[in-house]
Coordinates of C-alpha atoms in Angstrom, one line a residue:
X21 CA 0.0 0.0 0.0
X22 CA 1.3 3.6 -1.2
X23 CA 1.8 5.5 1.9
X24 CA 2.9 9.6 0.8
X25 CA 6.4 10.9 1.6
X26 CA 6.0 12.3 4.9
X27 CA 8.2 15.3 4.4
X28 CA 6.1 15.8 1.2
X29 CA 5.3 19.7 2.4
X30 CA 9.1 20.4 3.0
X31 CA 10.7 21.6 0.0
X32 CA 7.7 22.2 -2.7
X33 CA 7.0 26.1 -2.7
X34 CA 3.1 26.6 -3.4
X35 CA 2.2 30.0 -4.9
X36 CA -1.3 31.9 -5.3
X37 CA -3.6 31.5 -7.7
X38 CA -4.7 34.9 -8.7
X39 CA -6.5 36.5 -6.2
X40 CA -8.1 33.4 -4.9
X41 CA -7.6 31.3 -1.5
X42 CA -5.7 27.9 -3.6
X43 CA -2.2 27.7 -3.6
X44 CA -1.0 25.0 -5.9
X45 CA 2.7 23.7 -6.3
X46 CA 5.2 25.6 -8.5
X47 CA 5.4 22.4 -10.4
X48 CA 2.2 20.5 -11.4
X49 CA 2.0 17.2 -13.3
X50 CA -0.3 16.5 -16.6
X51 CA -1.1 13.4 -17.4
X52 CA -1.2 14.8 -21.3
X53 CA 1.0 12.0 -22.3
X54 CA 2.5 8.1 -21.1
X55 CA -0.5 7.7 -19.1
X56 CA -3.2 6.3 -21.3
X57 CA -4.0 2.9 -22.1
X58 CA -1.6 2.5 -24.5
X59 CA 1.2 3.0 -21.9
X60 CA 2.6 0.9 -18.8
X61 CA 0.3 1.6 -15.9
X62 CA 2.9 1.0 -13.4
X63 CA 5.4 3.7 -15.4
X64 CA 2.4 5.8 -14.6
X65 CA 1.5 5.2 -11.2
X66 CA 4.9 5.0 -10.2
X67 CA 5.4 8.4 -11.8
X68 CA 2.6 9.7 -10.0
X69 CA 3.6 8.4 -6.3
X70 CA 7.0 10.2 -6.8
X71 CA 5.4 13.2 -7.6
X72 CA 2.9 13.4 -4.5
X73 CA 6.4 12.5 -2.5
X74 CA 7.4 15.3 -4.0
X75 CA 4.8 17.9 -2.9
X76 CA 3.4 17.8 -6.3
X77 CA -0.5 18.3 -5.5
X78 CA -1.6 19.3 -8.8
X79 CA -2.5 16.6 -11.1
X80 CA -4.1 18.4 -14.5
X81 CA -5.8 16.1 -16.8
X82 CA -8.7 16.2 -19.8
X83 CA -11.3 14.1 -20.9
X84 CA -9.7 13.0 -24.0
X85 CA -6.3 12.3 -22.8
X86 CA -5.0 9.1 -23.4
X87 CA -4.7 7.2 -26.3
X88 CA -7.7 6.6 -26.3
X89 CA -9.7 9.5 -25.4
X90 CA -10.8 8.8 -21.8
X91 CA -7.9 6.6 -20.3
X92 CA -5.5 8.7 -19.0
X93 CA -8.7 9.9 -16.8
X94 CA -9.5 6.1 -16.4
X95 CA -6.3 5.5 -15.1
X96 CA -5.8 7.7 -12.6
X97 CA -9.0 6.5 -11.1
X98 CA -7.9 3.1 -10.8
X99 CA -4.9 5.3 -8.8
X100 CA -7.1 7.0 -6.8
X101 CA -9.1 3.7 -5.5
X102 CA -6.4 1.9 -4.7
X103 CA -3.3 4.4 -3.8
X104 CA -4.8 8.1 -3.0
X105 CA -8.1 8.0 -2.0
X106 CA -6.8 8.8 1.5
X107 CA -4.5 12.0 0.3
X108 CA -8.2 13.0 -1.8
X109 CA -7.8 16.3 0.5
X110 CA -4.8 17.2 0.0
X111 CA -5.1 16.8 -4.2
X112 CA -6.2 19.5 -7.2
X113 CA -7.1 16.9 -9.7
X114 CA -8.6 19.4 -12.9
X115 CA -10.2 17.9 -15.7
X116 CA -11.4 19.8 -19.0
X117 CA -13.9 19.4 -22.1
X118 CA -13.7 21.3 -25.5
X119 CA -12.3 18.8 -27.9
X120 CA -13.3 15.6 -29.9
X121 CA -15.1 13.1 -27.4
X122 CA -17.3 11.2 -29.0
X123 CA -19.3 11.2 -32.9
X124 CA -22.4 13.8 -33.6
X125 CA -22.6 17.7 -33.0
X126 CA -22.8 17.0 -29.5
X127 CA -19.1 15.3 -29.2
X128 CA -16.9 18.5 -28.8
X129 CA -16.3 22.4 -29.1
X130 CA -18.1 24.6 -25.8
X131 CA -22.0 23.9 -26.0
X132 CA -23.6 23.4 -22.4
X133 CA -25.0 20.1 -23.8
X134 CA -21.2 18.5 -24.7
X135 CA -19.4 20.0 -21.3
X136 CA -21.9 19.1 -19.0
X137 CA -22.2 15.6 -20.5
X138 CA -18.2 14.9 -20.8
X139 CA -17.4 16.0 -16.8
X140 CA -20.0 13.5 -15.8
X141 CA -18.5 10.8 -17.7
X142 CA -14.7 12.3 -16.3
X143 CA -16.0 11.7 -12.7
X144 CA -17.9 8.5 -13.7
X145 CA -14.4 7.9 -15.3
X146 CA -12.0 8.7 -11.8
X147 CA -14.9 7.5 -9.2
X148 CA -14.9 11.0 -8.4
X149 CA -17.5 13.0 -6.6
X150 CA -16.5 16.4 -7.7
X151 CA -12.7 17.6 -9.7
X152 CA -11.3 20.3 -8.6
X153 CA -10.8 22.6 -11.2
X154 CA -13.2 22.1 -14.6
X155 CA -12.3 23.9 -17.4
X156 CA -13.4 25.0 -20.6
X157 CA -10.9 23.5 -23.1
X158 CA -11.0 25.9 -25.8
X159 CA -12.9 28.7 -27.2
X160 CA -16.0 27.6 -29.4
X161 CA -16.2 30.2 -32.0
X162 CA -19.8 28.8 -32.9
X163 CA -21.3 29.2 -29.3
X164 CA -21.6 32.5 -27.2
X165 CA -19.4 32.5 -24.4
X166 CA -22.5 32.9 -22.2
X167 CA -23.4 29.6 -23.0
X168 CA -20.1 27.9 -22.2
X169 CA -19.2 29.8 -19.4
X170 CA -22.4 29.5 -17.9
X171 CA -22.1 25.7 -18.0
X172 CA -18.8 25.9 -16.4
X173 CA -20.2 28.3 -13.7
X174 CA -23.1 25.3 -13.4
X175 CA -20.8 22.6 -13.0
X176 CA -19.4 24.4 -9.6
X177 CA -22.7 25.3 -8.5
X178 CA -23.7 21.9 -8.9
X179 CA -20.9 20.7 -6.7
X180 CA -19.8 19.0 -9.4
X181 CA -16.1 21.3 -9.9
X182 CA -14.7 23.9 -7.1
X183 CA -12.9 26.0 -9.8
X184 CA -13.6 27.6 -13.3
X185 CA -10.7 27.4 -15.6
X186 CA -10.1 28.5 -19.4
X187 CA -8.0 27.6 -21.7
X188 CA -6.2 28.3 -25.1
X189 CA -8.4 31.5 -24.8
X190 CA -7.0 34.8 -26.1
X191 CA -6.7 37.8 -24.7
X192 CA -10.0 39.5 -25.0
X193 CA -11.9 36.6 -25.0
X194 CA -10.3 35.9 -21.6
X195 CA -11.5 39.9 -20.1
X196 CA -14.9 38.6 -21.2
X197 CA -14.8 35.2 -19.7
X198 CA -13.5 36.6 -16.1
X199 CA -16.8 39.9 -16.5
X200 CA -19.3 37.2 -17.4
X201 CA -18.1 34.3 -15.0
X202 CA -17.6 37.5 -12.4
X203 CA -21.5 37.8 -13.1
X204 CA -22.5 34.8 -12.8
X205 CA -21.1 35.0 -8.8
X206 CA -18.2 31.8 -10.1
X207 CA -14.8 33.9 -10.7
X208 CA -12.7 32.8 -12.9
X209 CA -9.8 30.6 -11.0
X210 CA -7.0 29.6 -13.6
X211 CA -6.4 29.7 -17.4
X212 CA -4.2 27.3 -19.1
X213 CA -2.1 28.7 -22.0
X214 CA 0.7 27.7 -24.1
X215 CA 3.6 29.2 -23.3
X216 CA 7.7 28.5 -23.1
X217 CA 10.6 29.9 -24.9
X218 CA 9.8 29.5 -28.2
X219 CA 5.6 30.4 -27.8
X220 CA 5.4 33.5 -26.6
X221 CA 2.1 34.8 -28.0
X222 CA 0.6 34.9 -23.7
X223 CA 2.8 38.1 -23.8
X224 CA 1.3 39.9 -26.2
X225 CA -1.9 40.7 -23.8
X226 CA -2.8 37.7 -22.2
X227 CA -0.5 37.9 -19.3
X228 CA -1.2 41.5 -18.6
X229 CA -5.1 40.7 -18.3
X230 CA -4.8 37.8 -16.2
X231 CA -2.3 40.0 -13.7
X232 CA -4.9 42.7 -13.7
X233 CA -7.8 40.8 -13.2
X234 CA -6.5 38.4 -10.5
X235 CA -6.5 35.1 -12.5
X236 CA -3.8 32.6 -12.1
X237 CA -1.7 30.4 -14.7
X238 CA -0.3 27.1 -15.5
X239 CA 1.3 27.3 -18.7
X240 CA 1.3 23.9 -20.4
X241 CA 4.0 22.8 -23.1
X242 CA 7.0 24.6 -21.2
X243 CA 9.3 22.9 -22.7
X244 CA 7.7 22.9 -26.9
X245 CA 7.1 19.3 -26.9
X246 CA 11.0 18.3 -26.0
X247 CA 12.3 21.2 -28.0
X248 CA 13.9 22.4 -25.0
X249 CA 15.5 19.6 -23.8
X250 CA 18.7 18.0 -24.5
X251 CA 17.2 15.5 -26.4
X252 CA 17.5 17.2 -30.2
X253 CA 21.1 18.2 -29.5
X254 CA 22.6 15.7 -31.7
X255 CA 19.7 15.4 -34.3
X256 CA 16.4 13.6 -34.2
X257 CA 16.2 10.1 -32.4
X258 CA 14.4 7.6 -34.1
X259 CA 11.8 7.4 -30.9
X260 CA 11.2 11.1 -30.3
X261 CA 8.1 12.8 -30.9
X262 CA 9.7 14.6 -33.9
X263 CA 10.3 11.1 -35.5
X264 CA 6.7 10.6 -35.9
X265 CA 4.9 11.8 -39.3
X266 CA 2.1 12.5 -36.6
X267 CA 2.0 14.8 -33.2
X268 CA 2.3 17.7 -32.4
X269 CA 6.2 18.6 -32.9
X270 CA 7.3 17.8 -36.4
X271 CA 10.8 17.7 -38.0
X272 CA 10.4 20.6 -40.3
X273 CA 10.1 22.7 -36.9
X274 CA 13.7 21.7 -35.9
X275 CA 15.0 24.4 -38.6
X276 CA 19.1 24.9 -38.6
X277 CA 18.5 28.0 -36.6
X278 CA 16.1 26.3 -34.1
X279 CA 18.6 23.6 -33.9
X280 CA 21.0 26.8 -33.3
X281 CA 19.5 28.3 -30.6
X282 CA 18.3 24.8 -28.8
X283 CA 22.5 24.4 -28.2
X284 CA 23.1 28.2 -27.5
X285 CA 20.4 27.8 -25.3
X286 CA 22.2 24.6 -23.7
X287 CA 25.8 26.4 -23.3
X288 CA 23.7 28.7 -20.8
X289 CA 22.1 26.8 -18.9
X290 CA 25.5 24.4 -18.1
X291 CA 26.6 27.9 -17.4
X292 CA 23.7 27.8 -14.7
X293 CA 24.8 24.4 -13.2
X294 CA 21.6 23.1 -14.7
X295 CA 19.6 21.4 -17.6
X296 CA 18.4 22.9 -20.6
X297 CA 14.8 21.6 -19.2
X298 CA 15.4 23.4 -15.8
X299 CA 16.5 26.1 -17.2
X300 CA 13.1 26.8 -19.5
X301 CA 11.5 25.6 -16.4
X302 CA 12.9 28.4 -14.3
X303 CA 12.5 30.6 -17.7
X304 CA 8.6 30.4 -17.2
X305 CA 8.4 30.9 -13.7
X306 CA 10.2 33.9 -13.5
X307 CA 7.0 36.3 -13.9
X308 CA 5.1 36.6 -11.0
X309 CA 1.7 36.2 -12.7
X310 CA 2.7 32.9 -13.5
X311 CA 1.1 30.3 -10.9
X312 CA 2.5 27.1 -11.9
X313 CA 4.1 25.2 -15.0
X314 CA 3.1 22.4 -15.7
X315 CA 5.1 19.1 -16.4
X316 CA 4.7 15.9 -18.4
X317 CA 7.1 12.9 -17.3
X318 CA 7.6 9.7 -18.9
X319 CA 10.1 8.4 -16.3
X320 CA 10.5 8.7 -12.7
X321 CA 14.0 10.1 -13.5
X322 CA 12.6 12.7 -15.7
X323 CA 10.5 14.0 -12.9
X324 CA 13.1 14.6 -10.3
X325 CA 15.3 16.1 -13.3
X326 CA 12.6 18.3 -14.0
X327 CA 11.0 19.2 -10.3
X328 CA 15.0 20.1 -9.6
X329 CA 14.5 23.4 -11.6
X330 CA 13.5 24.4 -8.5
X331 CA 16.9 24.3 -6.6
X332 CA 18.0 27.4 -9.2
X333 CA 14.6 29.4 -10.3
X334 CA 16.5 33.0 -10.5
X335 CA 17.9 34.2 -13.8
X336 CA 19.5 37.2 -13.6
X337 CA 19.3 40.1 -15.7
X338 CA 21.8 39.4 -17.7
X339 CA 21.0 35.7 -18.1
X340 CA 17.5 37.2 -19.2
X341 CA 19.1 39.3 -21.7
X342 CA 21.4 36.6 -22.8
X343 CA 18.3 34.3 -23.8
X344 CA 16.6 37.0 -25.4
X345 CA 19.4 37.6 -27.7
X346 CA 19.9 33.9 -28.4
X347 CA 15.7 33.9 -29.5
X348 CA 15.6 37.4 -31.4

């Protein structure tokens, strides 16, 4: 039987989420990838027991995470029966709805009918009574916000979600989500963008509403897909992401000058004592409006490598400016 670390608490530093009472862990785990049911459960819960050792108490997952859609959430259910049902306290587990679930017009996008529908079947999924952050996945271009946020808002009143979370929501669509969701007497808690080094469209606006209107954020993808990792240094192993003629990184991303400024990037951070990983780590939690990042891991190892950003999160100024010049 899993029994937590019990100096868990000791080393983790938990930060505000906007202006609300949660505190979540600088570094939260999403179950995005290597925990569906085409991967190695153990891998997974293994992976998941070292984080929670850790003082990782954010665990951010979606309906259709897997492969297939549904198991990652599956998984972590079986988890939470057997392993952390007594820790259920001391857990954010999120959950979201916005993309393709299941066939017909009522599968996907932001309709009330398709959110409320997909968190019951994510709590049917995890035995859950309630998650703890339920977000709208991405903006639905075809339905009013009124109507998506408003099922959000429902889903907490309900009981069935404590938090309302956006994500992949621009800008202005995000000043209108926090008025209407503000209305609707459910603030808005959390939005999830993507954001690292080499995405930096969050800081063109989105950063600067979310600071002024007391929202939090977990920036998901901090390291673009492996990008910003050792891993491309020497070219493109034949079982990395990039590799594949499907996903979401593909080879004709790693340009010569990407490839340039992935080792120039890596001289720096050896400078640092640290990873290239660590160091985009630290990278995106140097501004303050920045809650959490959030992690994948496919290894145990990989975790602690990553979750040791924390031991050097300052970049100087001129470490700033350094990186700056190596992405202009």
């Amino acid at each position: 039987m899993y029994q937590a670390a019990a100096d868990r608490y000791d080393s983790m530093p938990y930060n505000r989420c906007g202006k609300s009472g949660l505190c979540l862990p600088a570094v939260s785990l999403g179950l995005w990838h290597n925990f569906g049911g085409v991967d190695a459960f153990e891998n997974g819960r293994a992976i998941v027991h070292r984080a929670l050792d850790l003082g990782v108490t954010h665990f951010d997952l979606a309906n259709n995470y897997g492969p297939p859609p549904g198991s990652a959430e599956e998984n972590f259910g079986r988890m939470l029966a057997t392993d952390l049902a007594p820790y259920r306290d001391e857990l954010v587990i999120s959950t979201k709805a916005g993309y393709l679930m299941w066939p017909g017009p009522y599968g996907e996008w932001g309709s009330r009918k398709y959110l409320l529908s997909s968190l019951d079947q994510s709590l049917k999924r995890m035995g859950l009574e309630y998650v703890d952050i339920f977000y709208s996945h991405r903006r639905d271009p075809d339905t009013p916000l009124e109507e998506t946020l408003g099922a959000v808002a429902t889903a907490v009143k309900q009981g069935k979600a404590l938090y309302a979370g956006i994500s992949n929501y621009n800008a202005e669509d995000t000043r209108t989500a926090c008025r209407l969701l503000r209305e609707m007497g459910c603030p808005l808690l959390i939005h999830q963008p993507k954001y690292s080094m080499f995405v930096r469209e969050p800081e063109q606006g989105l950063l600067d509403v979310l600071g002024e209107e007391g929202v939090g954020c977990i920036p998901f993808s901090p390291l673009a897909q492996g990008m910003l990792t050792d891993r491309y240094l020497k070219g493109i192993p034949e079982d990395s992401r990039a590799a594949k003629s499907h996903g979401f990184l593909q080879q004709s991303e790693l340009t010569a000058e990407r490839m340039q400024q992935i080792r120039s990037l890596n001289d720096l951070a050896a400078k640092r004592g640290q990873s290239l990983a660590q160091m985009a780590l630290a990278w995106v939690l140097r501004d303050p409006r920045i809650t959490t990042v959030l992690i994948g891991a496919s290894s145990v190892q990989q975790l602690e490598q990553n979750i040791a950003c924390l031991e050097n999160r300052h970049l100087s100024g001129e470490e700033q400016a350094a990186i700056e010049r190596i992405l202009a």
